[in-house]
GROMACS .gro file of C-alpha atoms in nm:
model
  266
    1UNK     CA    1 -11.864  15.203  19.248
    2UNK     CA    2 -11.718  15.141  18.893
    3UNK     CA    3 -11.855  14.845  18.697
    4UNK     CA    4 -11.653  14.585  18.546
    5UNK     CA    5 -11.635  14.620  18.177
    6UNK     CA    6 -11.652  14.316  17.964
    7UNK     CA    7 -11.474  14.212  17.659
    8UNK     CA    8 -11.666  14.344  17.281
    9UNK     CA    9 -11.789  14.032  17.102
   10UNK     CA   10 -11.583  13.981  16.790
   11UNK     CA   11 -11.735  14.117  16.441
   12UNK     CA   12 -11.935  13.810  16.370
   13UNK     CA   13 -11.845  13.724  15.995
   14UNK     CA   14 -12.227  13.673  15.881
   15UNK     CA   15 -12.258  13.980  15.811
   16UNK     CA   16 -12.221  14.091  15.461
   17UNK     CA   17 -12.297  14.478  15.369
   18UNK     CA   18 -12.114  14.487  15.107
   19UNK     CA   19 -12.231  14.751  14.822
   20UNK     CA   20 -12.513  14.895  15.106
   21UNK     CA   21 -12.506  15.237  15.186
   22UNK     CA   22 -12.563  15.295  15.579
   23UNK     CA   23 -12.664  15.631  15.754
   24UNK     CA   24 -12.545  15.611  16.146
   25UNK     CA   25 -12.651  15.954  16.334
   26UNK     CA   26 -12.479  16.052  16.650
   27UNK     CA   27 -12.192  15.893  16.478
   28UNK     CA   28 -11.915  16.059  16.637
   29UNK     CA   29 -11.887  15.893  17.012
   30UNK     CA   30 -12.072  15.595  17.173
   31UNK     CA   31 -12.312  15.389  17.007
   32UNK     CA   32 -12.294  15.607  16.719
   33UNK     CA   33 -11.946  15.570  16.645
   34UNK     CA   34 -11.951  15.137  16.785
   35UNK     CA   35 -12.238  15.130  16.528
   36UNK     CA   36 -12.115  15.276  16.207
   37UNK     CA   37 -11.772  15.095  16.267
   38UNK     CA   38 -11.898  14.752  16.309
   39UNK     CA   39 -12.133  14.890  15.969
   40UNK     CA   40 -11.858  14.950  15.819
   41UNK     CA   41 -11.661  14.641  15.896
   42UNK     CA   42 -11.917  14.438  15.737
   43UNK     CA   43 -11.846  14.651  15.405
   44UNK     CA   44 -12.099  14.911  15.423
   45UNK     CA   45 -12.072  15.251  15.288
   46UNK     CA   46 -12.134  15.435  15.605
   47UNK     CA   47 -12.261  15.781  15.598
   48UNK     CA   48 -12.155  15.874  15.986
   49UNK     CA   49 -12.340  16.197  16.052
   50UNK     CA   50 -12.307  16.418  16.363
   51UNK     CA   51 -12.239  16.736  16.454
   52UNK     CA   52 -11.879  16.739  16.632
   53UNK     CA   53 -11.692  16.734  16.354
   54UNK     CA   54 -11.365  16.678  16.528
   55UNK     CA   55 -11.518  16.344  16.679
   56UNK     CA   56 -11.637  16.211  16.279
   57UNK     CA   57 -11.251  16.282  16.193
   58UNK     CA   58 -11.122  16.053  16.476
   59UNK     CA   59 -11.433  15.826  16.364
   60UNK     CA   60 -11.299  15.842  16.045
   61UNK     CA   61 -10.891  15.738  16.046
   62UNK     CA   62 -11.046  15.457  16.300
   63UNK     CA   63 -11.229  15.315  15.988
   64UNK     CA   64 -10.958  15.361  15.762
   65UNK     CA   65 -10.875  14.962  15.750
   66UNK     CA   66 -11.196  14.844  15.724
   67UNK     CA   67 -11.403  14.625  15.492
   68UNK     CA   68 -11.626  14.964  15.398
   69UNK     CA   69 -11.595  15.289  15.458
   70UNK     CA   70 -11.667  15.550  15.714
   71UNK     CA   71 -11.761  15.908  15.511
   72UNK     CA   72 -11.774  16.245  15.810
   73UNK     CA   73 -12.181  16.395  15.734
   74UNK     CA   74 -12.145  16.749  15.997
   75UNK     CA   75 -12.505  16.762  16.055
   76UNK     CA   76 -12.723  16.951  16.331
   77UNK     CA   77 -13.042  16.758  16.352
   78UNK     CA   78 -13.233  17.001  16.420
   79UNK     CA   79 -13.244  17.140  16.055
   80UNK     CA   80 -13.498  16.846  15.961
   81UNK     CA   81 -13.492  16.934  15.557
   82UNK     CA   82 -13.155  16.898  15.546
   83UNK     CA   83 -13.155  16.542  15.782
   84UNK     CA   84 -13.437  16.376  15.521
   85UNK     CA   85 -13.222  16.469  15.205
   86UNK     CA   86 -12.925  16.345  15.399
   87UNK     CA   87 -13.143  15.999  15.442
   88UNK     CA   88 -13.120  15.967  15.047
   89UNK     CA   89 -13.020  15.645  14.908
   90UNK     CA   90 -12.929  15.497  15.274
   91UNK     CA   91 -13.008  15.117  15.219
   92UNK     CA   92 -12.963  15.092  15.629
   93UNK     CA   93 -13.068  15.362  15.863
   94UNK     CA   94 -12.936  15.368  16.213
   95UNK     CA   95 -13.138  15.679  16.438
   96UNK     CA   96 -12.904  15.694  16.752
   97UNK     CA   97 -12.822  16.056  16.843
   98UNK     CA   98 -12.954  16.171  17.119
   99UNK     CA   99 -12.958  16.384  17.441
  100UNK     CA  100 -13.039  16.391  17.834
  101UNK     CA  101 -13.160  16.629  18.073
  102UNK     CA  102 -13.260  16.550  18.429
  103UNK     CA  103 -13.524  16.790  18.603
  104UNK     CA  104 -13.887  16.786  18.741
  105UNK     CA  105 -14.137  16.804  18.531
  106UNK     CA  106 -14.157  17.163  18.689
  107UNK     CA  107 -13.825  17.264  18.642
  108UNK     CA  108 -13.785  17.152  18.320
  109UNK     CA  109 -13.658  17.410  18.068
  110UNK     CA  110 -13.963  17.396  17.796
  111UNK     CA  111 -13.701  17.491  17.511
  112UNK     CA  112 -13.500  17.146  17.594
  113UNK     CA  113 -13.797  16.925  17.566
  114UNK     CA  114 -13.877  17.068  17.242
  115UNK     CA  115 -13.515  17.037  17.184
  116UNK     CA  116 -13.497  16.643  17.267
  117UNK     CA  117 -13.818  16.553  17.074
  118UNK     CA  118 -13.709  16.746  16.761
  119UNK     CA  119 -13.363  16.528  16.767
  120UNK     CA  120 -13.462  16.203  16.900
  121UNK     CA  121 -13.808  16.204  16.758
  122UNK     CA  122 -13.925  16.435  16.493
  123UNK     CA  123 -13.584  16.403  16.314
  124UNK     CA  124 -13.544  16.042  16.278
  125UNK     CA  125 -13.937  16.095  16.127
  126UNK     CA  126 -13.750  16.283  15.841
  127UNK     CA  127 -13.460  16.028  15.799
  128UNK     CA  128 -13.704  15.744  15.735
  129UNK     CA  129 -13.919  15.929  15.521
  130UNK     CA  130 -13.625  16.090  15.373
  131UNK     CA  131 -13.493  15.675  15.303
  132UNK     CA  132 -13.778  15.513  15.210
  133UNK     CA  133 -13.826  15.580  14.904
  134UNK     CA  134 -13.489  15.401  14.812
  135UNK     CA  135 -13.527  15.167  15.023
  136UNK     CA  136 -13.908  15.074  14.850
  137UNK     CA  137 -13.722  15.111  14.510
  138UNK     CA  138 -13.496  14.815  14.571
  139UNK     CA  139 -13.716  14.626  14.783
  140UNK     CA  140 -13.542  14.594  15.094
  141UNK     CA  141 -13.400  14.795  15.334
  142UNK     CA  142 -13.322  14.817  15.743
  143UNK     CA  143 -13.466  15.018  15.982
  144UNK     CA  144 -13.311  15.042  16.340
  145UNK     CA  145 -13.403  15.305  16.642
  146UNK     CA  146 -13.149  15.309  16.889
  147UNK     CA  147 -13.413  15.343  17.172
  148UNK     CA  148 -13.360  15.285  17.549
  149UNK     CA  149 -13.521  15.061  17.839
  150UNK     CA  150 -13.684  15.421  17.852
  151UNK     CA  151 -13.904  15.326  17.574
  152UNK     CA  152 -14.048  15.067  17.775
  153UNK     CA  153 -14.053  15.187  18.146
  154UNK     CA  154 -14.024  15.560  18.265
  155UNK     CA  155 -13.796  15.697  18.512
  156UNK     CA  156 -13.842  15.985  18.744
  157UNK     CA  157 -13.694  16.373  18.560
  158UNK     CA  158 -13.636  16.246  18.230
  159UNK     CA  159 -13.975  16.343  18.093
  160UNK     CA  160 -13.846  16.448  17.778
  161UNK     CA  161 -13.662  16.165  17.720
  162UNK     CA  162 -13.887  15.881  17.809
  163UNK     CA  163 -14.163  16.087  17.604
  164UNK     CA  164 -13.938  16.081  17.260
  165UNK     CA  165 -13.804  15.718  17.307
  166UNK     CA  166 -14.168  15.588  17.375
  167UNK     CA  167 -14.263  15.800  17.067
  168UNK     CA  168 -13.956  15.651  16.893
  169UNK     CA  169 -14.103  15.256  16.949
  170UNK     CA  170 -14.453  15.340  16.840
  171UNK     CA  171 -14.326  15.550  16.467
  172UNK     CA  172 -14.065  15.248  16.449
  173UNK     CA  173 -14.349  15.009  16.486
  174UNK     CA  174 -14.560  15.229  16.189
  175UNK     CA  175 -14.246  15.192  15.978
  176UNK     CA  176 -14.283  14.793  16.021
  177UNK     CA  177 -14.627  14.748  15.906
  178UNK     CA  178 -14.561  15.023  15.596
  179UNK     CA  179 -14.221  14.912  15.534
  180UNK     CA  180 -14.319  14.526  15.542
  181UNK     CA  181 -14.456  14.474  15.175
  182UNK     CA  182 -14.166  14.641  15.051
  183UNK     CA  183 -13.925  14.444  15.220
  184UNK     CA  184 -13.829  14.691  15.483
  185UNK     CA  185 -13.787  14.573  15.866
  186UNK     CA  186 -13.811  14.844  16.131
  187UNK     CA  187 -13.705  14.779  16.502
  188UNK     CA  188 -13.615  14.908  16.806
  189UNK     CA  189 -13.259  14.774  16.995
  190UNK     CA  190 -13.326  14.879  17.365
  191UNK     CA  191 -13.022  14.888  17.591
  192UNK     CA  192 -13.013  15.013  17.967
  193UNK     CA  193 -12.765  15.220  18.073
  194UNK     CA  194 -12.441  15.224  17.848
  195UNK     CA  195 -12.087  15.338  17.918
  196UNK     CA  196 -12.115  15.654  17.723
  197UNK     CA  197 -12.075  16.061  17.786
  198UNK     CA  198 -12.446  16.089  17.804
  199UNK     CA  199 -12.454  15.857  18.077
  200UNK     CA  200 -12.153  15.998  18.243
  201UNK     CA  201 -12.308  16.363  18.178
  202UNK     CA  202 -12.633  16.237  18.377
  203UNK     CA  203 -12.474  16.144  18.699
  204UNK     CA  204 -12.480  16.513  18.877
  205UNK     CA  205 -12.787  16.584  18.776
  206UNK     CA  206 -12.884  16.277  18.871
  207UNK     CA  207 -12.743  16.304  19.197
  208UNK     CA  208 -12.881  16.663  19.267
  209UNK     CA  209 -13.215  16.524  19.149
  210UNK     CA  210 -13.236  16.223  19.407
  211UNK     CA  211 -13.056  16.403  19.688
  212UNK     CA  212 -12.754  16.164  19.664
  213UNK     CA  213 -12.389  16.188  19.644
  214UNK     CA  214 -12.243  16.170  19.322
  215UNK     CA  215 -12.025  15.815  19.390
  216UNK     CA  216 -12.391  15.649  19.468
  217UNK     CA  217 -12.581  15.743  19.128
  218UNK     CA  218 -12.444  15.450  18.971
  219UNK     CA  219 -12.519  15.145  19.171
  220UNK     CA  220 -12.854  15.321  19.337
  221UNK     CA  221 -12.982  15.441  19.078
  222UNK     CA  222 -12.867  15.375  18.726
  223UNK     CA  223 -12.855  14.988  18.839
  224UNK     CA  224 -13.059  14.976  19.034
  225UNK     CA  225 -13.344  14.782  18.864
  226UNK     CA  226 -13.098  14.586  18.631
  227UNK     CA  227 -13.077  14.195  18.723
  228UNK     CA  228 -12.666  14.239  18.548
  229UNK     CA  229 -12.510  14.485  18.745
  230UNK     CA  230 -12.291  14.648  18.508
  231UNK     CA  231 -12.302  14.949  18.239
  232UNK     CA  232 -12.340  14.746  17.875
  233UNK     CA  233 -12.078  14.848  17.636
  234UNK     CA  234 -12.164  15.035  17.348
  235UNK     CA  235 -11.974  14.714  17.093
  236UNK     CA  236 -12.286  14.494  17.248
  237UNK     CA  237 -12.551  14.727  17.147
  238UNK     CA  238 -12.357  14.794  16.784
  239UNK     CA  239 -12.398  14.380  16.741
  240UNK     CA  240 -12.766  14.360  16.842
  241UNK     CA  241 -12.771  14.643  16.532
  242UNK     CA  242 -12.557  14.423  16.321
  243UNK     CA  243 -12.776  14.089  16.422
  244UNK     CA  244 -13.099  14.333  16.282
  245UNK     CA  245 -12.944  14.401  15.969
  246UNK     CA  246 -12.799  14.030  15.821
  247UNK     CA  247 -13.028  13.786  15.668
  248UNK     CA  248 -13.115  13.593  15.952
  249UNK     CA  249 -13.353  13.883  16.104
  250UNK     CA  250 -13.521  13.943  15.762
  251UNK     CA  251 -13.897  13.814  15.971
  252UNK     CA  252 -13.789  14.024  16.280
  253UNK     CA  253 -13.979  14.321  16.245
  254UNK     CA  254 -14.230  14.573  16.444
  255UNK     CA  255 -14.044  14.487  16.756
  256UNK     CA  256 -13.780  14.584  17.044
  257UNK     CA  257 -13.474  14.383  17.095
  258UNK     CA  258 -13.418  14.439  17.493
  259UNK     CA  259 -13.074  14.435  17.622
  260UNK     CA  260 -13.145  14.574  17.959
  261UNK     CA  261 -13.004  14.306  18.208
  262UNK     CA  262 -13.297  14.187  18.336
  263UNK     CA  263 -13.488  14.545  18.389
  264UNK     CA  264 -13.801  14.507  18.256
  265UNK     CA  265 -13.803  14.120  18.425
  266UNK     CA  266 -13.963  14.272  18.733
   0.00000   0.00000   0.00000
């Protein structure tokens, strides 16, 4: 089964960055890279950080004609010291990168779930710390986790995952209250399943994991509890991100903005 893909909503022109810095991390493909362009094409000063560095060069010439700019940050994520002083000065903070794994909670390797909660947990910890005290300075700022359906409902061998993203909601939520008298908003933007390689990555494992054939992963299982039977794009998820950032969401804060096609309806 392939789903139909749909049309990226056009940058709305609301949106005005211009003279913000903006930190995107797993900048260099999917939501990452969606994000920091549409940053960028409200005239932000995006900091794109990732650790394929030949993916933030193609990131880079594709933001060449844009309102802002798009500045390559190679970064592993796992060295948190140098993630928080990365984090310095960033007036908007976008914690995307992330990384899959299906297995039983048996089988699973206990080096990769330290290795998932250090990158999608622990080190957005040190980016906000690392950008709040700019962001306190100036008296505003933007928070946004890139989190997942998965930080609302679990699924079956992603243990590690569903553990950091539901960690990810509650330290985004402790950002909100902290951030809140300083004119900081912190949220979570929670898409299903969207048409990027870590999806594509999943859908052996996910198929040796349920006992399927490949071809059926993606309507019987990655689907399978969304109302909207398609993969979202990652341009949908980069303009819920945008919507959290203009001037219209300055009260929206402490929350998660769903876009899971009706999964979390049931």
């Amino acid at each position: 089964m392939t789903a139909p893909r749909v049309s990226p909503a056009p940058h709305a022109p609301s949106l005005d960055l211009g003279g913000r810095t903006a930190l995107v991390t797993g900048a260099a493909g999917g939501i990452g890279r969606a994000c920091a362009l549409r940053l960028a094409a409200a005239g932000a000063k995006v900091r794109a950080v990732d650790r394929d560095a030949a993916g933030l060069e193609t990131l880079a010439e594709q933001g060449h004609d844009l309102a802002g700019t798009v500045a390559p940050h190679v970064l592993d994520l796992t060295d948190l010291d140098a993630a928080e002083l990365a984090a310095a000065g960033t007036d908007v903070l976008v914690n995307n990168a992330g990384l899959q794994l299906v297995r039983p909670i048996e089988e699973f390797p206990p080096d990769a779930f330290h290795m998932v909660l250090t990158v999608m947990l622990e080190a957005p910890f040190r980016l906000i710390r690392g950008a709040l005290p700019h962001m306190y300075g100036q008296g505003w700022g933007r928070i946004v986790n890139v989190s997942s359906v998965h930080g609302l409902r679990a699924s079956a061998y992603k243990s590690a995952y569903v553990a950091a993203k539901h960690g990810l909601e509650g330290l985004s939520k402790t950002a909100a209250l902290e951030g809140a008298p300083h004119g900081v908003t912190s949220n979570c933007v929670n898409p299903a399943y969207v048409r990027t390689p870590l999806v594509e990555k999943q859908l052996a494992d996910q198929a040796q994991a349920h006992g399927i054939p490949e071809e059926r992963v993606l309507s019987q299982v990655l689907l399978q509890d969304s109302a909207v039977k398609r993969l979202i794009e990652p341009e949908e998820v980069a303009e819920a991100v945008a919507y959290l950032c203009g001037p219209q969401a300055s009260f929206v804060t402490g929350t998660s903005l769903v876009l899971d096609g009706g999964w979390t309806a049931h």
